mmCIF file of C-alpha atoms in Angstrom:
data_model
loop_
_atom_site.group_PDB
_atom_site.id
_atom_site.type_symbol
_atom_site.label_atom_id
_atom_site.label_comp_id
_atom_site.label_asym_id
_atom_site.label_seq_id
_atom_site.Cartn_x
_atom_site.Cartn_y
_atom_site.Cartn_z
ATOM 1 C CA UNK A 256 -10.406 5.130 3.640
ATOM 2 C CA UNK A 257 -11.433 6.048 -0.165
ATOM 3 C CA UNK A 258 -14.837 7.424 -0.224
ATOM 4 C CA UNK A 259 -15.856 5.286 -3.126
ATOM 5 C CA UNK A 260 -15.360 2.401 -1.065
ATOM 6 C CA UNK A 261 -17.326 3.777 1.827
ATOM 7 C CA UNK A 262 -20.341 4.474 -0.611
ATOM 8 C CA UNK A 263 -20.496 0.914 -1.802
ATOM 9 C CA UNK A 264 -19.977 -0.240 1.885
ATOM 10 C CA UNK A 265 -23.103 1.730 3.056
ATOM 11 C CA UNK A 266 -25.096 -0.074 0.342
ATOM 12 C CA UNK A 267 -23.862 -3.440 1.802
ATOM 13 C CA UNK A 268 -24.835 -2.319 5.369
ATOM 14 C CA UNK A 269 -28.415 -1.506 3.950
ATOM 15 C CA UNK A 270 -28.545 -5.043 2.835
ATOM 16 C CA UNK A 271 -27.477 -6.074 6.294
ATOM 17 C CA UNK A 272 -30.095 -4.339 7.830
ATOM 18 C CA UNK A 273 -32.705 -5.828 5.590
ATOM 19 C CA UNK A 274 -31.461 -9.221 6.643
ATOM 20 C CA UNK A 275 -31.763 -8.346 10.212
ATOM 21 C CA UNK A 276 -35.327 -7.177 9.741
ATOM 22 C CA UNK A 277 -35.954 -10.508 8.077
ATOM 23 C CA UNK A 278 -34.648 -12.523 11.111
ATOM 24 C CA UNK A 279 -31.360 -13.504 9.300
ATOM 25 C CA UNK A 280 -27.605 -13.257 10.438
ATOM 26 C CA UNK A 281 -26.978 -9.600 9.221
ATOM 27 C CA UNK A 282 -24.637 -9.871 6.421
ATOM 28 C CA UNK A 283 -25.194 -7.843 3.168
ATOM 29 C CA UNK A 284 -23.214 -7.366 0.003
ATOM 30 C CA UNK A 285 -22.896 -5.488 -3.248
ATOM 31 C CA UNK A 286 -20.962 -6.345 -6.391
ATOM 32 C CA UNK A 287 -19.775 -3.439 -8.468
ATOM 33 C CA UNK A 288 -18.665 -3.538 -12.016
ATOM 34 C CA UNK A 289 -17.847 -0.209 -14.111
ATOM 35 C CA UNK A 290 -18.966 1.758 -10.978
ATOM 36 C CA UNK A 291 -22.468 0.495 -10.716
ATOM 37 C CA UNK A 292 -23.850 -2.050 -8.554
ATOM 38 C CA UNK A 293 -24.594 -5.168 -10.618
ATOM 39 C CA UNK A 294 -25.942 -7.322 -7.737
ATOM 40 C CA UNK A 295 -26.922 -7.014 -4.219
ATOM 41 C CA UNK A 296 -27.814 -9.590 -1.552
ATOM 42 C CA UNK A 297 -28.370 -10.694 2.007
ATOM 43 C CA UNK A 298 -28.086 -13.714 3.953
ATOM 44 C CA UNK A 299 -31.133 -15.937 3.438
ATOM 45 C CA UNK A 300 -30.185 -19.098 5.335
ATOM 46 C CA UNK A 301 -32.983 -19.226 7.691
ATOM 47 C CA UNK A 302 -35.614 -18.132 5.194
ATOM 48 C CA UNK A 303 -34.460 -20.898 2.731
ATOM 49 C CA UNK A 304 -33.533 -23.386 5.492
ATOM 50 C CA UNK A 305 -30.292 -23.672 3.415
ATOM 51 C CA UNK A 306 -26.968 -23.080 5.113
ATOM 52 C CA UNK A 307 -25.237 -22.194 1.683
ATOM 53 C CA UNK A 308 -27.326 -19.110 1.056
ATOM 54 C CA UNK A 309 -24.933 -16.517 2.198
ATOM 55 C CA UNK A 310 -25.207 -13.027 0.794
ATOM 56 C CA UNK A 311 -22.215 -13.591 -1.599
ATOM 57 C CA UNK A 312 -23.673 -16.728 -3.127
ATOM 58 C CA UNK A 313 -27.032 -15.243 -3.319
ATOM 59 C CA UNK A 314 -25.738 -12.294 -5.526
ATOM 60 C CA UNK A 315 -23.295 -14.599 -7.387
ATOM 61 C CA UNK A 316 -26.367 -16.730 -8.514
ATOM 62 C CA UNK A 317 -27.894 -13.510 -9.545
ATOM 63 C CA UNK A 318 -24.886 -12.364 -11.622
ATOM 64 C CA UNK A 319 -24.560 -15.736 -13.378
ATOM 65 C CA UNK A 320 -28.269 -16.152 -14.113
ATOM 66 C CA UNK A 321 -28.381 -12.757 -15.940
ATOM 67 C CA UNK A 322 -27.482 -12.912 -19.712
ATOM 68 C CA UNK A 323 -26.668 -9.270 -19.620
ATOM 69 C CA UNK A 324 -24.293 -9.322 -16.534
ATOM 70 C CA UNK A 325 -22.742 -12.833 -17.892
ATOM 71 C CA UNK A 326 -23.609 -12.991 -21.576
ATOM 72 C CA UNK A 327 -21.145 -16.032 -22.153
ATOM 73 C CA UNK A 328 -19.440 -18.748 -20.033
ATOM 74 C CA UNK A 329 -15.822 -17.603 -19.108
ATOM 75 C CA UNK A 330 -13.532 -19.114 -16.676
ATOM 76 C CA UNK A 331 -13.442 -15.991 -14.531
ATOM 77 C CA UNK A 332 -16.846 -14.167 -15.078
ATOM 78 C CA UNK A 333 -15.981 -11.995 -11.825
ATOM 79 C CA UNK A 334 -12.610 -10.697 -13.048
ATOM 80 C CA UNK A 335 -13.877 -7.128 -13.566
ATOM 81 C CA UNK A 336 -15.817 -7.046 -10.287
ATOM 82 C CA UNK A 337 -15.427 -5.975 -6.797
ATOM 83 C CA UNK A 338 -17.345 -7.217 -4.023
ATOM 84 C CA UNK A 339 -18.320 -5.113 -0.852
ATOM 85 C CA UNK A 340 -19.568 -7.290 1.993
ATOM 86 C CA UNK A 341 -20.452 -6.315 5.824
ATOM 87 C CA UNK A 342 -18.338 -9.285 7.091
ATOM 88 C CA UNK A 343 -15.280 -11.086 5.808
ATOM 89 C CA UNK A 344 -16.301 -13.760 3.486
ATOM 90 C CA UNK A 345 -16.432 -17.309 5.097
ATOM 91 C CA UNK A 346 -14.075 -19.978 3.881
ATOM 92 C CA UNK A 347 -16.839 -21.335 1.459
ATOM 93 C CA UNK A 348 -17.673 -17.946 -0.043
ATOM 94 C CA UNK A 349 -14.066 -17.028 -0.238
ATOM 95 C CA UNK A 350 -13.353 -20.062 -2.322
ATOM 96 C CA UNK A 351 -16.234 -19.253 -4.645
ATOM 97 C CA UNK A 352 -14.987 -16.036 -5.120
ATOM 98 C CA UNK A 353 -11.644 -17.196 -5.964
ATOM 99 C CA UNK A 354 -12.791 -19.965 -8.402
ATOM 100 C CA UNK A 355 -14.903 -17.190 -10.225
ATOM 101 C CA UNK A 356 -11.892 -14.878 -10.372
ATOM 102 C CA UNK A 357 -13.240 -11.885 -8.166
ATOM 103 C CA UNK A 358 -11.049 -8.776 -8.883
ATOM 104 C CA UNK A 359 -11.060 -7.626 -5.015
ATOM 105 C CA UNK A 360 -13.094 -7.692 -1.789
ATOM 106 C CA UNK A 361 -13.651 -5.024 0.781
ATOM 107 C CA UNK A 362 -15.229 -5.926 3.904
ATOM 108 C CA UNK A 363 -16.386 -4.681 7.172
ATOM 109 C CA UNK A 364 -15.337 -6.686 10.196
ATOM 110 C CA UNK A 365 -13.239 -9.813 10.276
ATOM 111 C CA UNK A 366 -15.090 -13.259 10.816
ATOM 112 C CA UNK A 367 -12.814 -14.813 13.539
ATOM 113 C CA UNK A 368 -14.743 -18.106 13.612
ATOM 114 C CA UNK A 369 -14.997 -18.915 9.666
ATOM 115 C CA UNK A 370 -13.132 -16.252 8.005
ATOM 116 C CA UNK A 371 -11.612 -17.410 4.594
ATOM 117 C CA UNK A 372 -9.703 -13.994 3.771
ATOM 118 C CA UNK A 373 -7.152 -14.237 6.623
ATOM 119 C CA UNK A 374 -8.975 -14.304 9.860
ATOM 120 C CA UNK A 375 -8.883 -17.956 10.035
ATOM 121 C CA UNK A 376 -7.686 -19.085 6.553
ATOM 122 C CA UNK A 377 -6.423 -17.127 3.894
ATOM 123 C CA UNK A 378 -8.151 -18.848 1.099
ATOM 124 C CA UNK A 379 -8.212 -15.419 -1.046
ATOM 125 C CA UNK A 380 -4.517 -15.369 -1.387
ATOM 126 C CA UNK A 381 -2.278 -17.390 1.097
ATOM 127 C CA UNK A 382 -3.242 -20.989 -0.230
ATOM 128 C CA UNK A 383 -1.305 -21.830 -3.317
ATOM 129 C CA UNK A 384 -3.781 -22.907 -6.088
ATOM 130 C CA UNK A 385 -2.610 -24.001 -9.509
ATOM 131 C CA UNK A 386 -5.401 -22.647 -11.384
ATOM 132 C CA UNK A 387 -7.285 -20.009 -9.718
ATOM 133 C CA UNK A 388 -5.724 -16.362 -9.195
ATOM 134 C CA UNK A 389 -5.356 -14.992 -5.684
ATOM 135 C CA UNK A 390 -7.410 -11.958 -4.989
ATOM 136 C CA UNK A 391 -6.758 -8.956 -2.496
ATOM 137 C CA UNK A 392 -9.243 -8.746 0.447
ATOM 138 C CA UNK A 393 -9.252 -5.412 2.579
ATOM 139 C CA UNK A 394 -11.260 -5.014 6.008
ATOM 140 C CA UNK A 395 -12.244 -2.165 8.328
ATOM 141 C CA UNK A 396 -14.782 -0.459 6.210
ATOM 142 C CA UNK A 397 -17.799 0.371 8.491
ATOM 143 C CA UNK A 398 -16.067 -2.176 10.822
ATOM 144 C CA UNK A 399 -17.969 -0.852 14.031
ATOM 145 C CA UNK A 400 -21.160 -0.728 12.204
ATOM 146 C CA UNK A 401 -20.810 -4.152 10.940
ATOM 147 C CA UNK A 402 -19.949 -5.562 14.608
ATOM 148 C CA UNK A 403 -22.731 -3.656 15.937
ATOM 149 C CA UNK A 404 -25.446 -5.031 13.888
ATOM 150 C CA UNK A 405 -24.152 -8.576 14.204
ATOM 151 C CA UNK A 406 -24.375 -7.894 18.239
ATOM 152 C CA UNK A 407 -27.969 -6.647 17.651
ATOM 153 C CA UNK A 408 -28.697 -10.180 16.128
ATOM 154 C CA UNK A 409 -27.124 -12.170 18.520
ATOM 155 C CA UNK A 410 -28.564 -10.757 21.746
ATOM 156 C CA UNK A 411 -32.120 -11.416 20.286
ATOM 157 C CA UNK A 412 -33.900 -14.893 20.228
ATOM 158 C CA UNK A 413 -33.356 -16.630 16.819
ATOM 159 C CA UNK A 414 -36.755 -18.420 16.642
ATOM 160 C CA UNK A 415 -35.495 -20.019 13.278
ATOM 161 C CA UNK A 416 -32.639 -21.822 14.963
ATOM 162 C CA UNK A 417 -32.875 -25.531 15.453
ATOM 163 C CA UNK A 418 -32.503 -25.376 19.139
ATOM 164 C CA UNK A 419 -33.265 -21.753 20.150
ATOM 165 C CA UNK A 420 -31.327 -20.699 23.048
ATOM 166 C CA UNK A 421 -33.052 -18.196 25.567
ATOM 167 C CA UNK A 422 -31.287 -14.955 25.626
ATOM 168 C CA UNK A 423 -33.394 -12.894 27.906
ATOM 169 C CA UNK A 424 -30.410 -11.868 30.165
ATOM 170 C CA UNK A 425 -28.134 -10.843 27.287
ATOM 171 C CA UNK A 426 -27.043 -7.335 27.260
ATOM 172 C CA UNK A 427 -25.944 -5.211 24.103
ATOM 173 C CA UNK A 428 -22.124 -4.615 24.265
ATOM 174 C CA UNK A 429 -21.665 -1.136 22.807
ATOM 175 C CA UNK A 430 -17.950 -0.749 23.246
ATOM 176 C CA UNK A 431 -15.790 -2.006 20.277
ATOM 177 C CA UNK A 432 -12.060 -2.988 20.830
#
């Protein structure tokens, strides 16, 4: 794996740790353009009580609202931008990325329940679209770390859940297949 991708993924993992500390599903991301981070974010769905506030959409909002990052409205404002995210984008985020013309995506672990870059549905490239170009998505960067931080979250009590489930008997599984 290319060291530059690992560098950016490490920054995304730091955002995931921040999400975990805030009681959010630990997903973090960074958007990179011209070899520098232009936006970074973490999940904020619990904090904002809004299921659409995934890390990717939080960062996209930041990019689109910043006149220096998006000086004019264009069809594909992310065409020169690469995303690094700890978990494969869900179908909603994968679609938004495609509509905004993201250049490429690198992610940590797959998303077997909602993955939009091939685990469940290939929104990024497998589905034909008459307007929006496909983009390449590559997984496996810090995969084990991404899985472990998710496991750390899911064995804990989520006091923000609409109906919290007791998890006192759950044990952190440390082996990864």
